[in-house]
Short mmCIF file of C-alpha atoms and ligand atoms in Angstrom, two decimals:
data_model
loop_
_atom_site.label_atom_id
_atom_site.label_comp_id
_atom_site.label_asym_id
_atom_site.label_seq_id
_atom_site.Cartn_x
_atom_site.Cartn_y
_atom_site.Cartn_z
CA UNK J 7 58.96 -50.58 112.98
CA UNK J 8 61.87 -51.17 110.69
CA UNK J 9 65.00 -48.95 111.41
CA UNK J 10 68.14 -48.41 109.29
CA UNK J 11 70.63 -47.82 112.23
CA UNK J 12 74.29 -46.67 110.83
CA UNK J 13 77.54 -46.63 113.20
CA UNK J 14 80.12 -44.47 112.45
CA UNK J 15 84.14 -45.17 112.74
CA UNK J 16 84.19 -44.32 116.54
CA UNK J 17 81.00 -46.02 117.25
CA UNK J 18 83.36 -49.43 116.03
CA UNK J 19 87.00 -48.58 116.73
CA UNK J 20 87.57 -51.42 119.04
CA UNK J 21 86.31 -55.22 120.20
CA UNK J 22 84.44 -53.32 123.21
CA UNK J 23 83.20 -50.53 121.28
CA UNK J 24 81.46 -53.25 118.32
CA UNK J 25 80.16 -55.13 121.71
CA UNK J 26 78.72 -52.29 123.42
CA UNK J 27 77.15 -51.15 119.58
CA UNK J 28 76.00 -55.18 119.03
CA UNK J 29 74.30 -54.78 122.12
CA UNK J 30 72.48 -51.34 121.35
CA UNK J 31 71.15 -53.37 118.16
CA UNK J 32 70.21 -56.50 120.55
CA UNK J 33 67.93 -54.40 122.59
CA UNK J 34 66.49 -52.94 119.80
CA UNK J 35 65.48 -56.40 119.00
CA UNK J 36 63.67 -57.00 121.63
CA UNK J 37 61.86 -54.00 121.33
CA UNK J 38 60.37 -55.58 118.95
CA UNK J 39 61.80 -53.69 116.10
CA UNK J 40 63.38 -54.61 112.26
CA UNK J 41 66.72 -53.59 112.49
CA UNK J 42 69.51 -52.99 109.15
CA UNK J 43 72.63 -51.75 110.56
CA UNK J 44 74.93 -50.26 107.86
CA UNK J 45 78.64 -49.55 109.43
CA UNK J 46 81.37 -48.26 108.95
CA UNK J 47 85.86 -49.53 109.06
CA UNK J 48 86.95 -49.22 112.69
CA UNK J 49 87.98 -46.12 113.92
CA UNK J 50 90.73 -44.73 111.46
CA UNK J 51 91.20 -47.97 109.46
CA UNK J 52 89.97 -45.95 105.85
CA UNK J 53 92.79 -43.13 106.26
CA UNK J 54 95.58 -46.07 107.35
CA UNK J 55 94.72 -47.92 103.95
CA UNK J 56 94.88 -44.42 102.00
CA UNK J 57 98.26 -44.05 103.26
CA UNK J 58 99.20 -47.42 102.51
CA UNK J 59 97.88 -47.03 98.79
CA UNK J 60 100.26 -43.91 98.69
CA UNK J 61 103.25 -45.31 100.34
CA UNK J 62 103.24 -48.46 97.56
CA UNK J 63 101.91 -46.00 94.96
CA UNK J 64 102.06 -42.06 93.68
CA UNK J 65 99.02 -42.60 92.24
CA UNK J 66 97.10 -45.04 92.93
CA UNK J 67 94.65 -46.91 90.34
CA UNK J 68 91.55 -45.85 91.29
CA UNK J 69 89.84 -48.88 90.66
CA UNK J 70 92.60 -50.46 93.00
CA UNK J 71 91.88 -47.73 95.74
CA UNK J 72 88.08 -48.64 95.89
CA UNK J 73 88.92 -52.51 96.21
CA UNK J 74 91.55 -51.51 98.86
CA UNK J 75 89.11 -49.26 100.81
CA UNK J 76 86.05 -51.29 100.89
CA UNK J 77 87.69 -54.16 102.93
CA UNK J 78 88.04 -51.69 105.94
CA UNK J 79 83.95 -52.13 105.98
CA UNK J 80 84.17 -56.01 105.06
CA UNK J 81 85.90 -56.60 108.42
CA UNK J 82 83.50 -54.57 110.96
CA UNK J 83 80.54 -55.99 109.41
CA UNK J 84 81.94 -59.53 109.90
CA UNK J 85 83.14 -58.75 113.40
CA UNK J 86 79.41 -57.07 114.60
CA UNK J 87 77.63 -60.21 113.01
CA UNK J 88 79.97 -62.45 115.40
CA UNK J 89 78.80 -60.00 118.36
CA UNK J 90 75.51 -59.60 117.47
CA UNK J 91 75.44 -63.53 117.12
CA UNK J 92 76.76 -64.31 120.56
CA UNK J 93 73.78 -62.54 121.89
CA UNK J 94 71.35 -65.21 120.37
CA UNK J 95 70.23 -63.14 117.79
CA UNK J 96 70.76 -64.21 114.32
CA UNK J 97 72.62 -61.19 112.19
CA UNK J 98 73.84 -61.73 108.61
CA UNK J 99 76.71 -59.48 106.58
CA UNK J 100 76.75 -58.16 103.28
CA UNK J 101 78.91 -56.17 101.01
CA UNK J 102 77.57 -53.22 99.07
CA UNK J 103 77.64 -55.54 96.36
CA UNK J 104 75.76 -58.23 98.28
CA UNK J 105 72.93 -55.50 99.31
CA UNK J 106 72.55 -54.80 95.55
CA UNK J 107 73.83 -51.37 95.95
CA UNK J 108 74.51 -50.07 91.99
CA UNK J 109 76.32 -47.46 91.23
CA UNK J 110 77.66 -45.42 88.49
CA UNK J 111 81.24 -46.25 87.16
CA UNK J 112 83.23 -42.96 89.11
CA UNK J 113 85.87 -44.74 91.39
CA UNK J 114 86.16 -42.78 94.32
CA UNK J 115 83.04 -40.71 94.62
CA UNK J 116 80.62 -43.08 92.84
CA UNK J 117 76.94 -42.19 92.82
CA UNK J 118 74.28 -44.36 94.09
CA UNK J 119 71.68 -45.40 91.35
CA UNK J 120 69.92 -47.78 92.57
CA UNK J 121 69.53 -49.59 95.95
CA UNK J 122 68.18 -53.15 95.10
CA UNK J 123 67.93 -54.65 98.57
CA UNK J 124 66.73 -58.12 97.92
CA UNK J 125 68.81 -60.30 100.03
CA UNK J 126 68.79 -57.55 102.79
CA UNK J 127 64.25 -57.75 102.46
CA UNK J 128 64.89 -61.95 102.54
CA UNK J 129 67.24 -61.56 105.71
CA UNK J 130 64.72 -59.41 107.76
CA UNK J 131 62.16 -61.43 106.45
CA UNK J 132 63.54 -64.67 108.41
CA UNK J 133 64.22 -62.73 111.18
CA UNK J 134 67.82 -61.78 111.09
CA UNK J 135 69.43 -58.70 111.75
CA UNK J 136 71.22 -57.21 108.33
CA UNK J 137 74.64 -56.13 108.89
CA UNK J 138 75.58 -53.81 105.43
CA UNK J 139 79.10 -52.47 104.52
CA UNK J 140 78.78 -48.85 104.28
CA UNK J 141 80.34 -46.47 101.52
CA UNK J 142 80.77 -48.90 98.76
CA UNK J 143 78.32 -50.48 95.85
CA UNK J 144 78.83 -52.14 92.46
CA UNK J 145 79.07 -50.23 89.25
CA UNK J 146 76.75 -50.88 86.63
CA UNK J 147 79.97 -52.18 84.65
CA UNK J 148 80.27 -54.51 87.61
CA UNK J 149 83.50 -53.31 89.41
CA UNK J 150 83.54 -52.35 93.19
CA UNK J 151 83.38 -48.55 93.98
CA UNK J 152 83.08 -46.05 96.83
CA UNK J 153 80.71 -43.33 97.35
CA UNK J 154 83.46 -40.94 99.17
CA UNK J 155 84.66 -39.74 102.60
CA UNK J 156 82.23 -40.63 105.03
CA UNK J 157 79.93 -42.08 102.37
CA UNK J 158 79.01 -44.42 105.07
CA UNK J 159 75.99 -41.96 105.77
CA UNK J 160 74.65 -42.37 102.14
CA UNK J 161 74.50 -45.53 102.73
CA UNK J 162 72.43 -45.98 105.71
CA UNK J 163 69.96 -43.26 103.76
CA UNK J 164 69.64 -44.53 100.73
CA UNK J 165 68.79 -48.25 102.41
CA UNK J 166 66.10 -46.48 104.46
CA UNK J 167 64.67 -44.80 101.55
CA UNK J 168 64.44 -48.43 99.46
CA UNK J 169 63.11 -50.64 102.53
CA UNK J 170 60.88 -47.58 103.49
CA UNK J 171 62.01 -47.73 106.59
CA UNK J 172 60.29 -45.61 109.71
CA UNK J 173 63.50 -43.59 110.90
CA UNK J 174 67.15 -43.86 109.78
CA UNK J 175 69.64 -43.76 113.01
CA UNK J 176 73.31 -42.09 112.56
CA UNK J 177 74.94 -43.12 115.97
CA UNK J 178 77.97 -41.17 115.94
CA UNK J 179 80.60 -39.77 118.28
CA UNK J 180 78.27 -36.52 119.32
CA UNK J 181 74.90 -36.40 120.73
CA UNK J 182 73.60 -34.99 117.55
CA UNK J 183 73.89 -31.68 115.20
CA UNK J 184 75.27 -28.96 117.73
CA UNK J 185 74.98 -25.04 116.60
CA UNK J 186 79.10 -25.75 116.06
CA UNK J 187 81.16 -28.16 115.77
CA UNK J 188 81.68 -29.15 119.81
CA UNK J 189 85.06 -29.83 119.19
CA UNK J 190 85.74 -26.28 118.44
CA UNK J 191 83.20 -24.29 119.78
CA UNK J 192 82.71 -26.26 123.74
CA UNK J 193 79.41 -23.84 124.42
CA UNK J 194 77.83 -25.50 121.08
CA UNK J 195 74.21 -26.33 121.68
CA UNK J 196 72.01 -29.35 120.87
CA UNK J 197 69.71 -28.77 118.33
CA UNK J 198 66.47 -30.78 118.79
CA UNK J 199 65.40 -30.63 114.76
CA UNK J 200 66.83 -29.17 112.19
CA UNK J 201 65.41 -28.83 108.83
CA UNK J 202 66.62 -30.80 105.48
CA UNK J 203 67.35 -27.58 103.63
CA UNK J 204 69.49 -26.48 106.47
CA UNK J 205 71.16 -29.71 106.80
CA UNK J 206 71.77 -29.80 103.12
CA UNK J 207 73.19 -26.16 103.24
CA UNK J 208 75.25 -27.42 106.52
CA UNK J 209 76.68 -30.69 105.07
CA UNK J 210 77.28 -29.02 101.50
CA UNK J 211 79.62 -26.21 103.27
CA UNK J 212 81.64 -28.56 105.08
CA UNK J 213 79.25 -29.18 108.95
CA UNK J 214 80.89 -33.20 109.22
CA UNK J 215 78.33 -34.67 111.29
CA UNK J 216 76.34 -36.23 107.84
CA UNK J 217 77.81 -36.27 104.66
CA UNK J 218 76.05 -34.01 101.72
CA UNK J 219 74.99 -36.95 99.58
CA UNK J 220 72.55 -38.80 102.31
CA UNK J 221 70.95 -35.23 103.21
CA UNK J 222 70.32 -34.95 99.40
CA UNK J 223 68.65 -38.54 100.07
CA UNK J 224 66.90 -38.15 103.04
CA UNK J 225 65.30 -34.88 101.79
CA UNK J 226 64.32 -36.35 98.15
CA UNK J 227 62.44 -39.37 99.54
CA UNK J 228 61.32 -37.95 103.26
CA UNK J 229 63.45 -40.22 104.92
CA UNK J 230 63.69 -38.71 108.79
CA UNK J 231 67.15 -38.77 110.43
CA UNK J 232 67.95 -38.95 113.80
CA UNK J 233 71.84 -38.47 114.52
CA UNK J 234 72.64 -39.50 117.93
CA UNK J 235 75.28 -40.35 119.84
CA UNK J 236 76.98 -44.09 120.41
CA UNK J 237 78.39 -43.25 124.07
CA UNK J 238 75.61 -42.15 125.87
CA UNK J 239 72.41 -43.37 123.61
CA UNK J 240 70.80 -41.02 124.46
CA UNK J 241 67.67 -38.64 122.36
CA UNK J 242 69.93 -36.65 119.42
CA UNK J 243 68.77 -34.27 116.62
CA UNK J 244 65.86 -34.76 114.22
CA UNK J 245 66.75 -34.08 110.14
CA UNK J 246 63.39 -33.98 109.03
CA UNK J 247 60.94 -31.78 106.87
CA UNK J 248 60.32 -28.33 108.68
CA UNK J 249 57.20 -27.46 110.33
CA UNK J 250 55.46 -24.36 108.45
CA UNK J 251 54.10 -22.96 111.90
CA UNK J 252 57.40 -23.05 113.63
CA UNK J 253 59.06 -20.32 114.73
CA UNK J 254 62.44 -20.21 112.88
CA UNK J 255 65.85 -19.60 114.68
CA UNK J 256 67.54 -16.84 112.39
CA UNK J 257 70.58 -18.84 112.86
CA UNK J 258 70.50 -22.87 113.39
CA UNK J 259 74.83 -23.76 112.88
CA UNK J 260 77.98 -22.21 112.47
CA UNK J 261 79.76 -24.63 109.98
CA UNK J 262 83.60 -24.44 108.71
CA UNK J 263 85.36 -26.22 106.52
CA UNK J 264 89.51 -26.70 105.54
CA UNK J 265 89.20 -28.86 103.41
CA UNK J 266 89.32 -26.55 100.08
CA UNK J 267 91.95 -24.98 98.19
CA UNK J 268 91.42 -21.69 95.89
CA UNK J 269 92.54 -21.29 92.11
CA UNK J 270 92.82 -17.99 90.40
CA UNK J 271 93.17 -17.60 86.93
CA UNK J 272 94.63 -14.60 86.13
CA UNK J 273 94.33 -11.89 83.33
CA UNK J 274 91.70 -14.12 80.98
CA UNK J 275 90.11 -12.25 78.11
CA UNK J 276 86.97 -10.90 79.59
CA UNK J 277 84.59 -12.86 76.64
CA UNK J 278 81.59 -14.56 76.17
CA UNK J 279 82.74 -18.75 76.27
CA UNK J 280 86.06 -18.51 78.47
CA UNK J 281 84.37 -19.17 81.66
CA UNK J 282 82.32 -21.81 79.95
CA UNK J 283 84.84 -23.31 78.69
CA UNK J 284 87.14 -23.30 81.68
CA UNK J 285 84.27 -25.15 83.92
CA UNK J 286 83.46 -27.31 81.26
CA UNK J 287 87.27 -28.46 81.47
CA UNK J 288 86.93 -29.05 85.28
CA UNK J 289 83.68 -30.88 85.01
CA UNK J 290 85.27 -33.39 82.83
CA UNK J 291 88.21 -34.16 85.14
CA UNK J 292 85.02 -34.77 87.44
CA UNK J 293 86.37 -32.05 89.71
CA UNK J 294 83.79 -30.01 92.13
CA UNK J 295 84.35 -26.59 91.60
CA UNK J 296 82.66 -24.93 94.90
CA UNK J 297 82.64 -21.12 95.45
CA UNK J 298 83.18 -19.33 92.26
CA UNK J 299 83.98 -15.61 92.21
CA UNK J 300 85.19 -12.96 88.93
CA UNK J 301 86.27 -10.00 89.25
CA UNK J 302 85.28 -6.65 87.60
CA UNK J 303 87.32 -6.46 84.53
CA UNK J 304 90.06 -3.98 83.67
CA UNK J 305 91.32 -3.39 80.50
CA UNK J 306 89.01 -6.12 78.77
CA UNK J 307 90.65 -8.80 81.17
CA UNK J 308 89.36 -10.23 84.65
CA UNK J 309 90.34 -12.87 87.02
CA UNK J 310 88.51 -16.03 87.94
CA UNK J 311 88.98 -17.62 91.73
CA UNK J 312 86.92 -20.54 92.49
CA UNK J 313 87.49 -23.09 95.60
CA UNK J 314 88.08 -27.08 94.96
CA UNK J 315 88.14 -29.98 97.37
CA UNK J 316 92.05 -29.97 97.76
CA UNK J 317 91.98 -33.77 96.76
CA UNK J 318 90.93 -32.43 93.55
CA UNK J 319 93.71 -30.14 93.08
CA UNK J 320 96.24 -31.94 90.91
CA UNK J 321 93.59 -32.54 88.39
CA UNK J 322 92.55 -29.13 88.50
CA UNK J 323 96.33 -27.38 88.30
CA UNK J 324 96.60 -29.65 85.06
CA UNK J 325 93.54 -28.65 83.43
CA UNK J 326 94.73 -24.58 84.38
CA UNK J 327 97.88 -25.10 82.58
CA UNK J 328 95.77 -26.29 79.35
CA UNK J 329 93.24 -23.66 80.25
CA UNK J 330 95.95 -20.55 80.50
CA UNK J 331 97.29 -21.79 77.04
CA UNK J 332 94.36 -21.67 75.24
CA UNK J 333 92.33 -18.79 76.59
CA UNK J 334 95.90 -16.17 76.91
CA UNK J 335 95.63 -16.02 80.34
CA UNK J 336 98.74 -14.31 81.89
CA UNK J 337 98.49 -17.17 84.66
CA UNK J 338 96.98 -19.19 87.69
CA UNK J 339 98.08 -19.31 91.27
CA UNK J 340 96.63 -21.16 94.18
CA UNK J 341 96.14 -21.23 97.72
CA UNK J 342 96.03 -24.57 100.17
CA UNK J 343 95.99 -22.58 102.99
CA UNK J 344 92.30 -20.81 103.27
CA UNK J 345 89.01 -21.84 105.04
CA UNK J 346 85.20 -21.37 105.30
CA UNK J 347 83.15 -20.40 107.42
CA UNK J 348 79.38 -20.01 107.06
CA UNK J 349 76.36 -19.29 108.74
CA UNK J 350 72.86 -21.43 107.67
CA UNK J 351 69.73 -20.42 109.26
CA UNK J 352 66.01 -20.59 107.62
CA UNK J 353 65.05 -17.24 109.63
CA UNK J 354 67.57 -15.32 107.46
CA UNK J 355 64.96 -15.51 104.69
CA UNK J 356 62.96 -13.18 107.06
CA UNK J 357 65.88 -11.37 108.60
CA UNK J 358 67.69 -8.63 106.29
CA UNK J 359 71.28 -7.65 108.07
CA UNK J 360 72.60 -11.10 109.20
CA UNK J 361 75.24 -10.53 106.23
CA UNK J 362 76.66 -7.66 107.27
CA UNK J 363 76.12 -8.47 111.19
CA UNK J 364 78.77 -11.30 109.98
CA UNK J 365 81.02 -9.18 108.05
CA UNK J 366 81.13 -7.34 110.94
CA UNK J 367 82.02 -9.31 113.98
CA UNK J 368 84.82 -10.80 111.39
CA UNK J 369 86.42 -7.36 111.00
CA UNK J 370 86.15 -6.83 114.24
CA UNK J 371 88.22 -9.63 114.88
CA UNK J 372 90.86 -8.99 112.16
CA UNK J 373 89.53 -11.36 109.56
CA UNK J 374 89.93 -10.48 106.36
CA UNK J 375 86.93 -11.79 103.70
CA UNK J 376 88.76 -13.20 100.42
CA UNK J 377 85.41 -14.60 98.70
CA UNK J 378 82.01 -14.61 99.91
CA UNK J 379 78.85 -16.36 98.82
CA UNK J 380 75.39 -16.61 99.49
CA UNK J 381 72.14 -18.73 98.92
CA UNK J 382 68.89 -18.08 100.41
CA UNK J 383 69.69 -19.74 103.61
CA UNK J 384 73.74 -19.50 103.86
CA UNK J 385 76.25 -16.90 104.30
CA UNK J 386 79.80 -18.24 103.36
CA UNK J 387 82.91 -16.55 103.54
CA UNK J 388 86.80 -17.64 102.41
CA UNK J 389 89.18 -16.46 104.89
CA UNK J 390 92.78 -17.74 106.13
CA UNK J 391 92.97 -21.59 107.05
CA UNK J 392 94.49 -20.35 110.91
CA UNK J 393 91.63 -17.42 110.71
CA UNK J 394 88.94 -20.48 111.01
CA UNK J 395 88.41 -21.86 114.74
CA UNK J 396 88.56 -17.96 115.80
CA UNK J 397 85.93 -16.85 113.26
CA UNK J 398 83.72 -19.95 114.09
CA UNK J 399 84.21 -18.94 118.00
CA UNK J 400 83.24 -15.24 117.25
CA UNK J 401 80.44 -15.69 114.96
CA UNK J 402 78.16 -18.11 118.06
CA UNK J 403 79.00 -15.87 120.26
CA UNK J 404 77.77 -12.85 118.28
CA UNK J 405 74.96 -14.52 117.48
CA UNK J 406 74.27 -16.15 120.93
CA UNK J 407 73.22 -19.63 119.59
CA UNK J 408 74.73 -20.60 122.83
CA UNK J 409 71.36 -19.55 124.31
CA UNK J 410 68.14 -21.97 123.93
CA UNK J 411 66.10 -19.81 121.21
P1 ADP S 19 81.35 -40.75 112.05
O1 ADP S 19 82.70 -41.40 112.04
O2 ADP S 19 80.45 -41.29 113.12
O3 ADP S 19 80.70 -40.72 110.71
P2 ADP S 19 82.14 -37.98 111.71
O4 ADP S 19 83.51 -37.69 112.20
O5 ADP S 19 81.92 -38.13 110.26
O6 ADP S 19 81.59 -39.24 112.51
O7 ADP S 19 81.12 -36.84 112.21
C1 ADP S 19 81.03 -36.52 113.59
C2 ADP S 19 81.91 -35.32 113.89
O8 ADP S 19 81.38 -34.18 113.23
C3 ADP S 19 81.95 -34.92 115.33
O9 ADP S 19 82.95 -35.61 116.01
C4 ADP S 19 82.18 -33.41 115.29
O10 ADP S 19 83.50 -33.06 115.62
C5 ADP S 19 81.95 -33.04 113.83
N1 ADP S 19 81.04 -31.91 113.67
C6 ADP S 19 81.27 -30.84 112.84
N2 ADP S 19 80.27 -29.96 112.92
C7 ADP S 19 79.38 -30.45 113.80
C8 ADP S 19 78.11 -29.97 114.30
N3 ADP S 19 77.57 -28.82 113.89
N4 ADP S 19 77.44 -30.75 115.20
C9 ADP S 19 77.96 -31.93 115.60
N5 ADP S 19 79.16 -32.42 115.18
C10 ADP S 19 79.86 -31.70 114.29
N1 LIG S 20 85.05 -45.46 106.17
C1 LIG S 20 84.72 -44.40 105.23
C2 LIG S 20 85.46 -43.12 105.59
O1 LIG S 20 86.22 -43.11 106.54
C3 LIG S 20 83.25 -44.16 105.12
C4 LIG S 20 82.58 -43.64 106.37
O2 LIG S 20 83.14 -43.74 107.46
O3 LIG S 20 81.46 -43.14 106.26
O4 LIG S 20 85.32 -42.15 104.92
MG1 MG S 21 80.85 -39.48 109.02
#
């Protein structure tokens, strides 16, 4: 079997941490199995270069941030080779670059277009083990980029899908996709499988475990995850297609997410072309507008609120103030301090009332709803940023997905 196996951060934060993971990769070996290991910069080595870039700079060149960030990778591929080596097994490194990872030109969140993989094919082929730098590629104009926050996971993916490899591994710092994030919900339960339109809907409103981008992989060439846990090794969560006869949990995860910010527009002329335009705007500052929401109108004016990544927020306040100006808007405000929280479950297709079941509990608790949105298989809701862990806590309890369904 061949097996993409990615380690995350945590997996690699320290000289015993890389030995314990070169070992995991070792036995695997012997098993008998192909092994490409894509990993990640020790422990918090990315955020401790973004500072740096911000300390020197107050804005830093993108092009010079992606160069900056993708030697954080460089040096725990290196040092796992050297570990993996002192076992007797021969292990080579490569950069994104090296692994023919191409990318389009968008420092910072670069997409993946195409995943060559020659030298990584030759290095399995003579037996080695390949070590890959996660979260960075070339651009097709030949500059070194990243694929964004946690991009590692794309990575790993993306290589499976190209080497068609049987399974891709995410050993992480959890035994695998809980029902909430464990960290803030401690009854959070183990989910054996969980489907790739769930995961999608998960990773897409914020669940961390595997970022958006390698779900959107995995699902598009059938690539079957299994995130599991570097500490304990032991049998995690399945991503993989869903089974048609299964019974379907009406709820699978609780996710949340902080990371957003909301922008209102305020009094625009309620016309045919202003929200075009205004999105339009966004798009081309390569901002991701999120949740959008406009109100009823009044007088022939509404207001626009939509939710962007807060790392996007200086480029979105400038394109407002061009926006307001051109479309007689009386104004925009914004808010840094709101969250989400969201329900995903593929039974809720079948299941009318889990929408207002979650409106419910969060009156009931005092939350107040500031935006809500929905797809098939998602409930999300904007609320306060300190609102969050205490919505998250109510909503598994009032759905008991602390109880094996
Ligand atoms: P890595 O560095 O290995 O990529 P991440 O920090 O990106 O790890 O993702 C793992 C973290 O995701 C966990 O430590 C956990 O706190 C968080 N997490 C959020 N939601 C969930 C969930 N539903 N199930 C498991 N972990 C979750
Ligand atoms: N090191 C990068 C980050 O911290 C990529 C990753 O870990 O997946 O975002
Ligand atoms: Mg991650």
């Amino acid at each position: 079997m061949l097996i993409v196996q990615k380690y995350g951060g945590t997996s690699v934060a320290d000289p015993d941490r890389i030995r314990a993971v070169a070992e995991h990769i070792v036995r695997s070996r012997h098993n008998g199995d192909d092994v490409v290991v894509v990993v990640s910069a020790m422990g918090k080595t990315t955020d401790d270069l973004v500072r740096l870039a911000n300390d020197v700079s107050q804005s830093p060149a993108l092009r010079e941030l992606d160069m900056l960030l993708t030697a954080g990778e460089r040096i725990s591929i290196a040092l796992l080779c050297m570990a993996i080596i002192d076992h007797g097994e021969p292990a080579v490194s490569f950069t994104g670059s090296q692994a023919g990872i191409v990318t389009d030109t968008t420092h910072g969140k670069a997409k993946i277009i195409e995943v060559k993989g020659d030298r990584i094919r030759e290095a399995i082929a003579g037996g080695s083990v390949a070590v890959v730098a996660g979260f960075q590629g070339v651009s097709t104009t030949r500059d070194i980029t990243t694929l964004g926050r946690g991009g590692s996971d794309t990575t790993a993916v993306a290589l499976a899908a190209a080497l068609h490899a049987d399974a891709c591994e995410i050993y992480t710092d959890v035994a695998g996709v809980y029902t909430a994030d464990p960290r803030i919900e401690p009854a959070a339960r183990r989910l054996a499988r969980v489907s790739y339109e769930e995961m999608l809907e998960a990773a897409a409103s914020g669940g961390k475990v595997l970022a958006l981008r390698s779900v959107e992989f995995a699902r598009r060439y059938r690539v079957p995850v299994h995130v599991r846990s570097s500490f304990t090794w032991e049998p995690g969560t399945w991503v993989r297609e869903e089974e048609p006869m299964m019974e379907q949990a009406i709820i699978s995860t609780v996710t949340h997410d902080v990371s957003e910010a909301k922008v209102t527009i305020e009094q625009v002329p309620d016309r045919p072309g202003i929200a075009a335009k205004l999105f339009r705007s966004l798009a081309e500052e390569a901002v991701n507008v999120d949740m959008i929401v406009q109100n009823v109108s009044a007088g022939g004016h509404t207001d626009i609120s939509f939710t962007v990544p807060k790392d996007d927020l200086p480029r979105t306040l400038k394109v407002m103030e061009t926006i307001v100006a051109e479309t007689e808007a009386s104004g925009f405000r914004h808010d840094t301090g709101i969250g989400r929280v969201s329900l995903i479950g593929a039974g809720m297709k079948s299941n009318p009332g889990v929408a207002a079941q979650m409106f419910e509990v969060l009156a009931n608790e005092g939350v107040n709803i500031e935006m809500i949105s929905t797809s098939s298989i998602r409930i999300s809701c904007v609320v306060q940023a300190d609102d969050v862990e205490r919505a998250v806590r109510a909503l598994h309890k009032a759905f008991a997905l602390e109880e094996a369904s």
